[in-house]
mmCIF file of C-alpha atoms and ligand atoms in Angstrom:
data_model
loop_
_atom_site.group_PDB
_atom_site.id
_atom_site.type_symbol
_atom_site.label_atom_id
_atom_site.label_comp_id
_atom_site.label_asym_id
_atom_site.label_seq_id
_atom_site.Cartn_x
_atom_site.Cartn_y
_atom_site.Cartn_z
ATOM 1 C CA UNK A 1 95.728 122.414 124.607
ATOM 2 C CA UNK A 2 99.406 121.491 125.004
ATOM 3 C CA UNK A 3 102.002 120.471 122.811
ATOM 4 C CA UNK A 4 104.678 117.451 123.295
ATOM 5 C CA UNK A 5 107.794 118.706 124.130
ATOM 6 C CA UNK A 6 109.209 118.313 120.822
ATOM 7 C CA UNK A 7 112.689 116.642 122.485
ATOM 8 C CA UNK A 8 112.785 113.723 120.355
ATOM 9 C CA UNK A 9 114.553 115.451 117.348
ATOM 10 C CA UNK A 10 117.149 117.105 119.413
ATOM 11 C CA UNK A 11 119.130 114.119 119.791
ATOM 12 C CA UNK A 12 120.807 111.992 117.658
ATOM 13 C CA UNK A 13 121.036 108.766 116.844
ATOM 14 C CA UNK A 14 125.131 108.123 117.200
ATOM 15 C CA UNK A 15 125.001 108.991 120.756
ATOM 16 C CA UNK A 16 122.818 105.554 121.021
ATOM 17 C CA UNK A 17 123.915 101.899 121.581
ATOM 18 C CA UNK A 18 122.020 100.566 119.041
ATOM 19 C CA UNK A 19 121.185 96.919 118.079
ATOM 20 C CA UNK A 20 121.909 96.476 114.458
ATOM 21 C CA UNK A 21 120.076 93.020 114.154
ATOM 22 C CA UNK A 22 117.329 92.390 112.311
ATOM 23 C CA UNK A 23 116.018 93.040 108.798
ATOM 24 C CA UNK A 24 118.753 93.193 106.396
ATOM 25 C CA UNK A 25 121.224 92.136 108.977
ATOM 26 C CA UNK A 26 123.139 89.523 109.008
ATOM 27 C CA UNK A 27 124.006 86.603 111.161
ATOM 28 C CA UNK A 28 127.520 87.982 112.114
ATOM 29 C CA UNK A 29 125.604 91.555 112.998
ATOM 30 C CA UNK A 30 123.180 89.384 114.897
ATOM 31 C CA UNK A 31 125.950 88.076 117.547
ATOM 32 C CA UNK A 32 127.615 91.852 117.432
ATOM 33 C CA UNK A 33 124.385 92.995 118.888
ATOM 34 C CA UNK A 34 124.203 90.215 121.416
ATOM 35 C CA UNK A 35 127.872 90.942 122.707
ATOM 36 C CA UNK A 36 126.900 94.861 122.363
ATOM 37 C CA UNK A 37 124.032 94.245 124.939
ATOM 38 C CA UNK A 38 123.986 93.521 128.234
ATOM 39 C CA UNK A 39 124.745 89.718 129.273
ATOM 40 C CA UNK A 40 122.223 88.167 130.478
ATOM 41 C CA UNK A 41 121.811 87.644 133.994
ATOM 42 C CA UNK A 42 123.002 83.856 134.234
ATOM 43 C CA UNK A 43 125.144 84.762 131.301
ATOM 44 C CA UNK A 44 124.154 82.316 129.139
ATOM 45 C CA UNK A 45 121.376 81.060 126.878
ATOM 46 C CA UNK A 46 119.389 77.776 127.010
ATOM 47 C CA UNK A 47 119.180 75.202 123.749
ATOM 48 C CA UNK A 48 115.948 75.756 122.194
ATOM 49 C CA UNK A 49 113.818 72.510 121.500
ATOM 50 C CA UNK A 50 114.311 72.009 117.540
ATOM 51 C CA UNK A 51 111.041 72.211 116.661
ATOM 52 C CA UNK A 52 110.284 75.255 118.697
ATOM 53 C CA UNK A 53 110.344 77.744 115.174
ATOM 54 C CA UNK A 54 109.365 77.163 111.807
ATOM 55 C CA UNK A 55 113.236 76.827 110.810
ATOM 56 C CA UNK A 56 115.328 75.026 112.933
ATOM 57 C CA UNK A 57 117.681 77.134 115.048
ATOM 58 C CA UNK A 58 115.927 80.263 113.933
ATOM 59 C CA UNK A 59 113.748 82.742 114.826
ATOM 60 C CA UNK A 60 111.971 85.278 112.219
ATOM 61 C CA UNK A 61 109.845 87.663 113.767
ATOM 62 C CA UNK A 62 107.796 89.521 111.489
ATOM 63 C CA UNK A 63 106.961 93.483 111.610
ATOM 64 C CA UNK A 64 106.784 96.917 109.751
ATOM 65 C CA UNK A 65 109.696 98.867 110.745
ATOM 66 C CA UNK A 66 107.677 102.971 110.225
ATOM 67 C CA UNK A 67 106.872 102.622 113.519
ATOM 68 C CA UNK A 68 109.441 104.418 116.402
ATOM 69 C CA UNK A 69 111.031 103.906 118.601
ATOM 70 C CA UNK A 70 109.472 100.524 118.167
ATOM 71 C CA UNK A 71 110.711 99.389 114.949
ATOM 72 C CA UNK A 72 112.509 101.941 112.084
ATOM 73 C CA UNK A 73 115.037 101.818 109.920
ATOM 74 C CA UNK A 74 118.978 102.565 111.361
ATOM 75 C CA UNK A 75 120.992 101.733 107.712
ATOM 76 C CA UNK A 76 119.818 98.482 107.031
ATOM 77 C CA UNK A 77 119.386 97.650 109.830
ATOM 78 C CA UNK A 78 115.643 97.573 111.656
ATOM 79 C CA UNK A 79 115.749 99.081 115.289
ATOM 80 C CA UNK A 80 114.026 99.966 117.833
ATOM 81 C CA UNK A 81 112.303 98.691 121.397
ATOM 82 C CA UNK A 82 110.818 95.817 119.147
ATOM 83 C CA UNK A 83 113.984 94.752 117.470
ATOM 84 C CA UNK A 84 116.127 94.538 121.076
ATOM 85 C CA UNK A 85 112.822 92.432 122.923
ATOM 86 C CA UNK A 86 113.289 89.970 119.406
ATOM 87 C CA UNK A 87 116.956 89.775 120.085
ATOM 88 C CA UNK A 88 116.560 89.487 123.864
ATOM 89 C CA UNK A 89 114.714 86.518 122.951
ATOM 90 C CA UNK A 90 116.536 84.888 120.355
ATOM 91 C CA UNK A 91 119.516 84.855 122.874
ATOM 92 C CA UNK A 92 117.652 83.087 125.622
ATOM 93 C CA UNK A 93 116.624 80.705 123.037
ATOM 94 C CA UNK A 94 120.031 80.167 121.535
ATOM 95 C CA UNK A 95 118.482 81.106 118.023
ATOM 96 C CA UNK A 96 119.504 83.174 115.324
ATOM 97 C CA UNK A 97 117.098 86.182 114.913
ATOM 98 C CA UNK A 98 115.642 87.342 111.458
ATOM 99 C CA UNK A 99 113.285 89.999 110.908
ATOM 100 C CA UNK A 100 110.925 90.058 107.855
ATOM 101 C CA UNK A 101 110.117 93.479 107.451
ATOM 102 C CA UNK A 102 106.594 94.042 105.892
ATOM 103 C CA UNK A 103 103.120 96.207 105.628
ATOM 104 C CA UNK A 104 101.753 96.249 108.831
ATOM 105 C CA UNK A 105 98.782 94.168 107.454
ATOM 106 C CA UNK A 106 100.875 91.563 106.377
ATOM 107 C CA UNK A 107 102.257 90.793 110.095
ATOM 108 C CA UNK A 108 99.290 88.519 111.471
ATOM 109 C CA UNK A 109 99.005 86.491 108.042
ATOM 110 C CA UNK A 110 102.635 85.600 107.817
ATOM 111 C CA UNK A 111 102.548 84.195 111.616
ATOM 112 C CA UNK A 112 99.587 82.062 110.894
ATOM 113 C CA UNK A 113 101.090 80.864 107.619
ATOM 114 C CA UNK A 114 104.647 80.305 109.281
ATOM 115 C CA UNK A 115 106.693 82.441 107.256
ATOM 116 C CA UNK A 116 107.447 84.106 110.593
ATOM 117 C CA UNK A 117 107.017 82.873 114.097
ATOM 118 C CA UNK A 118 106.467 86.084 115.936
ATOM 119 C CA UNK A 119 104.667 88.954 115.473
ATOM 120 C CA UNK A 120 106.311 92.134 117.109
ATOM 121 C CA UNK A 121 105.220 95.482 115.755
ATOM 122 C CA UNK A 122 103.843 97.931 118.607
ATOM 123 C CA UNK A 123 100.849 95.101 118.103
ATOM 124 C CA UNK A 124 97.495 96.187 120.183
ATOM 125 C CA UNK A 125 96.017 92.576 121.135
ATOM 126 C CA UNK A 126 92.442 92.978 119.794
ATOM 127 C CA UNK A 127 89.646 90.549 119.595
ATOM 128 C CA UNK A 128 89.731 90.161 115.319
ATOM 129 C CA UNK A 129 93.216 89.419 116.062
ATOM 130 C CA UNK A 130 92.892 86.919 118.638
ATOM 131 C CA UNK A 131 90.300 85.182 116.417
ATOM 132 C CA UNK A 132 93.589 83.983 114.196
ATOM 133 C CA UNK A 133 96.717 84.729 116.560
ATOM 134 C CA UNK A 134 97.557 84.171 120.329
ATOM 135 C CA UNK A 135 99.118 86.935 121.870
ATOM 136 C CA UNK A 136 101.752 86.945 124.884
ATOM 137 C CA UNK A 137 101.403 88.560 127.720
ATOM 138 C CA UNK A 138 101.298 92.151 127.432
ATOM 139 C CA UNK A 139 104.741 94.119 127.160
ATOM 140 C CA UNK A 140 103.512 98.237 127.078
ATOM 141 C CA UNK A 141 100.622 99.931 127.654
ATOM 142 C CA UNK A 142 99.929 102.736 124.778
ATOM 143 C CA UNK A 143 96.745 104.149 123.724
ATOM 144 C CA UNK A 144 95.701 106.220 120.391
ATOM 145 C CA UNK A 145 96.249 110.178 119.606
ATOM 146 C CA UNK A 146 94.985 112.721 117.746
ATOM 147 C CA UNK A 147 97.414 114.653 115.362
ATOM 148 C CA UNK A 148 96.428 118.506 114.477
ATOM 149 C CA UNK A 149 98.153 121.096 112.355
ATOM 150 C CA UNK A 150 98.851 123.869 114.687
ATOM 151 C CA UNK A 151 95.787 126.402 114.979
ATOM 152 C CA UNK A 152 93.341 123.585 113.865
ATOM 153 C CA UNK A 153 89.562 123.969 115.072
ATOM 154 C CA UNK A 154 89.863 119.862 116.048
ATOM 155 C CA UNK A 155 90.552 120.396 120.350
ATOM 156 C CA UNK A 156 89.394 117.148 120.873
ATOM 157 C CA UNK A 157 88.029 113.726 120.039
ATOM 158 C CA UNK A 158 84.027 115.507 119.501
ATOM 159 C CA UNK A 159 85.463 117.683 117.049
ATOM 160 C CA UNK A 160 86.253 115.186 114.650
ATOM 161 C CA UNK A 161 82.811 114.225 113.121
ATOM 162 C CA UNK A 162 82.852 114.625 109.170
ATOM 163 C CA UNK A 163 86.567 115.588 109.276
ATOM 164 C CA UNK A 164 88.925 113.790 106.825
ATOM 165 C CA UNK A 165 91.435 111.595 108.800
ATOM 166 C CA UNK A 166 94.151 109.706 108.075
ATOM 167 C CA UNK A 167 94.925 106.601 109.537
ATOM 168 C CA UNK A 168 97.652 103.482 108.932
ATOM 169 C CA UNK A 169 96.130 101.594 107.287
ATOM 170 C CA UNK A 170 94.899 98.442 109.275
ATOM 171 C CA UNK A 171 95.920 99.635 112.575
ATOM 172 C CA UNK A 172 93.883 99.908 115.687
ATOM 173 C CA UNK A 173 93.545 103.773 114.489
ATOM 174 C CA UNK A 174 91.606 102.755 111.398
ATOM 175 C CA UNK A 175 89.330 100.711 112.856
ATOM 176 C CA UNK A 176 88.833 103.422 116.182
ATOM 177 C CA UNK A 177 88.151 106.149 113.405
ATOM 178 C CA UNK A 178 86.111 103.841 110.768
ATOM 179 C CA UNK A 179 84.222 102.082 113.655
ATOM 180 C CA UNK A 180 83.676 105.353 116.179
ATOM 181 C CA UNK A 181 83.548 109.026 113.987
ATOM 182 C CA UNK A 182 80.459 110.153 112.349
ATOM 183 C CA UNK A 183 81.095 110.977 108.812
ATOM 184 C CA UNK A 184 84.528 111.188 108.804
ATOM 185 C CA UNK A 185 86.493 110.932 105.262
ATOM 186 C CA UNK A 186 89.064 108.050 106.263
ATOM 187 C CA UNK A 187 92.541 108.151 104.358
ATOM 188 C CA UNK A 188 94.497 104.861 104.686
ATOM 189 C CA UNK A 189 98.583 105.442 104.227
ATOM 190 C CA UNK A 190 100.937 102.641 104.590
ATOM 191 C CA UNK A 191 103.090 104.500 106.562
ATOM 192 C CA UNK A 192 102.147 106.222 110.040
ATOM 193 C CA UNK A 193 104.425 109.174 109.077
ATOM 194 C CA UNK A 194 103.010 110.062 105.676
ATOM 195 C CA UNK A 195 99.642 110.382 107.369
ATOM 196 C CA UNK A 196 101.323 112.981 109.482
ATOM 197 C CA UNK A 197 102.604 114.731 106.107
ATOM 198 C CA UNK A 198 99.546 114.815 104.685
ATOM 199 C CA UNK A 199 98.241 116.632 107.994
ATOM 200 C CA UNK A 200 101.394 118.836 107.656
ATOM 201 C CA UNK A 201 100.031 119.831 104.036
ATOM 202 C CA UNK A 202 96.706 120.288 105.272
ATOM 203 C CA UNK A 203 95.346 116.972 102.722
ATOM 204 C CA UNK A 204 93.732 115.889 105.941
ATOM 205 C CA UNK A 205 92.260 117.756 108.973
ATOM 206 C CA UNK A 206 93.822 115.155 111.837
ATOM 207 C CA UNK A 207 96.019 111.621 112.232
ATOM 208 C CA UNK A 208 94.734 109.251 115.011
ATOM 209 C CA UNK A 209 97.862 106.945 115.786
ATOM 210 C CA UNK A 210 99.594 105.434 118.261
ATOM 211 C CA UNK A 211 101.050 107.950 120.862
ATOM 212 C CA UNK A 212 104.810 107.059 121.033
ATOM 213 C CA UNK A 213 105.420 107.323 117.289
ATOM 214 C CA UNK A 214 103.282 110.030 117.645
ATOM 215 C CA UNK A 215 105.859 112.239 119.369
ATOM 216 C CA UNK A 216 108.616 110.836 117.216
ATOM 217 C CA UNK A 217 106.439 112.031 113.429
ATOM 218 C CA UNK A 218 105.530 115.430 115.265
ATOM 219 C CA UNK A 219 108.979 116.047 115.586
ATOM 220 C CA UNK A 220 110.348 115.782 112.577
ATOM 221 C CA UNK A 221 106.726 117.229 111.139
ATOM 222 C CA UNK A 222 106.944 121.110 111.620
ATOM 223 C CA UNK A 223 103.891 122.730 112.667
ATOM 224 C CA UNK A 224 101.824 119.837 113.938
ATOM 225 C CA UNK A 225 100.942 118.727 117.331
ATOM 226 C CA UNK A 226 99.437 115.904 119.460
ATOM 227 C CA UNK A 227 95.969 117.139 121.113
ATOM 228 C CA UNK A 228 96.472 115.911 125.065
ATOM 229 C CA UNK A 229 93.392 113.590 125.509
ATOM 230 C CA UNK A 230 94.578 109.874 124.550
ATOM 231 C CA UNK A 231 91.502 108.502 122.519
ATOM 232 C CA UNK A 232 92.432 104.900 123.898
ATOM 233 C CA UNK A 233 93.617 102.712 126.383
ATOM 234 C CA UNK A 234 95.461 99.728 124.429
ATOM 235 C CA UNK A 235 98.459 97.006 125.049
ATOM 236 C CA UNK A 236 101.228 95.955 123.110
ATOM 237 C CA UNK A 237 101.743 92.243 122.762
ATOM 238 C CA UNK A 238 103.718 89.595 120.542
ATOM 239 C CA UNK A 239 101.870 87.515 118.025
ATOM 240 C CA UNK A 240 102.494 83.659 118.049
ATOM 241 C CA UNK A 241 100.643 81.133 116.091
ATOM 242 C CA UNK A 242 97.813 79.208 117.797
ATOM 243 C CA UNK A 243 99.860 75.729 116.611
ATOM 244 C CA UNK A 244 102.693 77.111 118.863
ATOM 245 C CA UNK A 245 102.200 77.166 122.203
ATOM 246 C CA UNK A 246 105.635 76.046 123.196
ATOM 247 C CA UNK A 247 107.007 79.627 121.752
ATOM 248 C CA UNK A 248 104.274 81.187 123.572
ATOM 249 C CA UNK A 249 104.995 80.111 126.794
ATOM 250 C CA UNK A 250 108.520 80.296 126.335
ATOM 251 C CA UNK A 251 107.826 84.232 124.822
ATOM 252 C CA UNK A 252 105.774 84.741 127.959
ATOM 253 C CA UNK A 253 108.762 83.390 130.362
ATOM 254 C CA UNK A 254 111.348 85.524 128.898
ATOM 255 C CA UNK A 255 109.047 88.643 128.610
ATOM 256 C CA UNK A 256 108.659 87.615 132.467
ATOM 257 C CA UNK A 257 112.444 87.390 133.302
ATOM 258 C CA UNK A 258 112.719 90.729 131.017
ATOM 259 C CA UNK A 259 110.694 92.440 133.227
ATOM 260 C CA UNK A 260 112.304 91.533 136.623
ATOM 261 C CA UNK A 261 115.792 91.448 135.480
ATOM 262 C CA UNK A 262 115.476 95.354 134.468
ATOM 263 C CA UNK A 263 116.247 94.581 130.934
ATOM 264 C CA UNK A 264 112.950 95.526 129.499
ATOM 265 C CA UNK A 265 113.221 98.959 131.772
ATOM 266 C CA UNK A 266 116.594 99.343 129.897
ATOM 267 C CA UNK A 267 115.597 99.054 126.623
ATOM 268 C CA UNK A 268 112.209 101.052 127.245
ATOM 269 C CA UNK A 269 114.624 104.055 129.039
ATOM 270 C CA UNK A 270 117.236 103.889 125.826
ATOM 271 C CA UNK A 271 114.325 104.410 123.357
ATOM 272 C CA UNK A 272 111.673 106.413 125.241
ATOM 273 C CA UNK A 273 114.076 108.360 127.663
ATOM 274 C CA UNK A 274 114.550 112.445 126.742
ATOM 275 C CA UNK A 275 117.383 111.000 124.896
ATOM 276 C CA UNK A 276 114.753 108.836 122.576
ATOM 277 C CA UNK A 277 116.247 108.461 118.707
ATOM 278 C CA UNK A 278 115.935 111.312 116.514
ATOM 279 C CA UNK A 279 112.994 110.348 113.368
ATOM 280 C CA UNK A 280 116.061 111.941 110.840
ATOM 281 C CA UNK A 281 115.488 108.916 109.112
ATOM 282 C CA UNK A 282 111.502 108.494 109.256
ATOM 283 C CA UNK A 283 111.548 112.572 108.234
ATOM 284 C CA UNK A 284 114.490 111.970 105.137
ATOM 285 C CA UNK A 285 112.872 108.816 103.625
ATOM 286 C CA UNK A 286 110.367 108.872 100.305
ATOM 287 C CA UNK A 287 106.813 108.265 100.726
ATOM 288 C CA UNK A 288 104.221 108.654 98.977
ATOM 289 C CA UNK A 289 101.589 111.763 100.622
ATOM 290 C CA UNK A 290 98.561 109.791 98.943
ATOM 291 C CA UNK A 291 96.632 107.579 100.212
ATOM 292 C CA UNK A 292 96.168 104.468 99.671
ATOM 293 C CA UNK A 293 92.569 103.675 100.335
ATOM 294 C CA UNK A 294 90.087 106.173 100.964
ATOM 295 C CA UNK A 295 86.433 105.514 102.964
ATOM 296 C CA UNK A 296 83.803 107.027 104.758
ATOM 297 C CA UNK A 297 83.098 106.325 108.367
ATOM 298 C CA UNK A 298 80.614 105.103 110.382
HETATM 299 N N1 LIG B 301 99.155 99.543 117.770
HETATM 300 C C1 LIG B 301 98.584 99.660 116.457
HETATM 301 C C2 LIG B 301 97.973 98.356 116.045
HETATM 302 O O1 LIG B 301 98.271 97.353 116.594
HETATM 303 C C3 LIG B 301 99.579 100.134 115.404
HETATM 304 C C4 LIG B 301 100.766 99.235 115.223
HETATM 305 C C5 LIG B 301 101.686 99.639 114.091
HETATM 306 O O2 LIG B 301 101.361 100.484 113.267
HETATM 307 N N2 LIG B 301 102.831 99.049 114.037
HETATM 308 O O3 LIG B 301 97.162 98.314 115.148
#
């Protein structure tokens, strides 16, 4: 049983070019992170048909920003691998970008209602989902771990029958623990990293969450560790409503273009390189250590 290299906290966050777009942003920030980035390759964006988002000429994409290096909290600002794929598009689409920062739960609802037109939070497509959402093509492959205190008796997914667990609550981690683990005590926090606190203080026996935030909590959360065996095999993808195909297939284009222009590589290298962001931030801010919503398992 191995550790993560615990590299992520080494490095801070001023050596990074980061996007400061997004949730509490504003418009003039928006174009400073455009210029900041890297042109695009034809150096220009296209006019977006004006019916294309729920508010003409913008684009609100809708997300919970505890969650890095795909979306956390720089200042104001929301960052991350998430924030930088909403501004990517936004550009091509000559719209303003907005972020609506929310609990994670919140995400789907708000794109079916229109409050937001995208959903872009480290979102697994998943069959419940797709019964209200489409989702785009598929931008990262990721997968669920298991977080330990160091010198824990849990080696590996068998040992966590009638364990207490805790989960964010309505991620694909609470339903893989509530659905799959015999007897186990499920503790629901709204945050990803005060379920690794409360694992920290021994108030639960393991975490099961997403592995790239993962490393990033485990870093700034001394004496805990990520048990090696991935629990599952899942993909990131962007949540559009099923009234909008137009932004879908335009999402799915750009996502395309993003993938053979390099430009998703480069923001993927900036955030997950050894050079990733530093959780400072996720580690300094107040949270709560109790639950919010406590079950038993299957
Ligand atoms: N990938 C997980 C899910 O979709 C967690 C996402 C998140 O917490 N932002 O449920």
């Amino acid at each position: 049983m191995k550790k993560f290299k615990k590299v992520f906290a080494a490095t801070v966050a001023a050596s990074m070019l980061i996007s400061m777009a997004g949730c509490g942003g504003t418009s003039s920030d928006t174009a400073e992170a455009t210029t900041e980035s890297t042109a695009s390759a034809d150096g220009g964006s296209e006019e977006a048909p004006a019916d294309l988002t729920s508010n003409e000429g913008i684009l609100i994409w809708a997300t919970n920003a505890e969650f890095p290096p795909y979306e956390y909290h720089e200042g104001d600002a929301v960052v991350g691998i998430d924030a930088e794929i909403a501004d990517y598009i936004g550009e091509q689409l000559g719209l303003e970008v907005q972020c609506e920062d929310m609990a994670f739960d919140s995400i789907i609802p708000a794109v079916v209602s229109g409050k937001a037109d995208l959903g872009i939070a480290g979102m697994t497509v998943d069959p419940d989902r797709l019964e209200n959402v489409n989702f785009s093509d598929p931008y990262v492959n990721a997968g669920q771990v298991i977080i330990v205190a160091d010198g824990s008796d849990i080696a590996s997914a068998d040992d966590l029958a009638g364990k207490t667990i805790g989960v964010q609550l309505g991620t694909t981690g609470d339903q893989y623990v509530t659905e799959n683990i015999t007897d186990a005590t499920v503790e629901r926090y709204n945050k990803g990293f005060e379920a690794v606190q409360a694992v920290q203080q021994g108030k639960v026996d393991a975490v099961v969450i997403d592995g790239e935030p993962a490393k990033q909590f485990v870093a700034s959360a001394e004496g805990t560790m990520i048990l090696d065996e991935p629990l599952t095999e899942e993909e990131y993808a962007i949540a559009v409503s099923k009234d909008n195909e137009a932004l879908l297939e335009e999402v799915n284009r750009i996502l395309a273009e993003m993938q053979e222009n390099g430009k998703m590589a480069e923001i993927t290298n900036k955030y997950l390189g050894d050079d990733a962001v530093s959780t400072d931030e996720a580690s300094a801010e107040e949270g709560s250590d109790e639950a919010v919503e406590t079950t038993t398992a299957a």
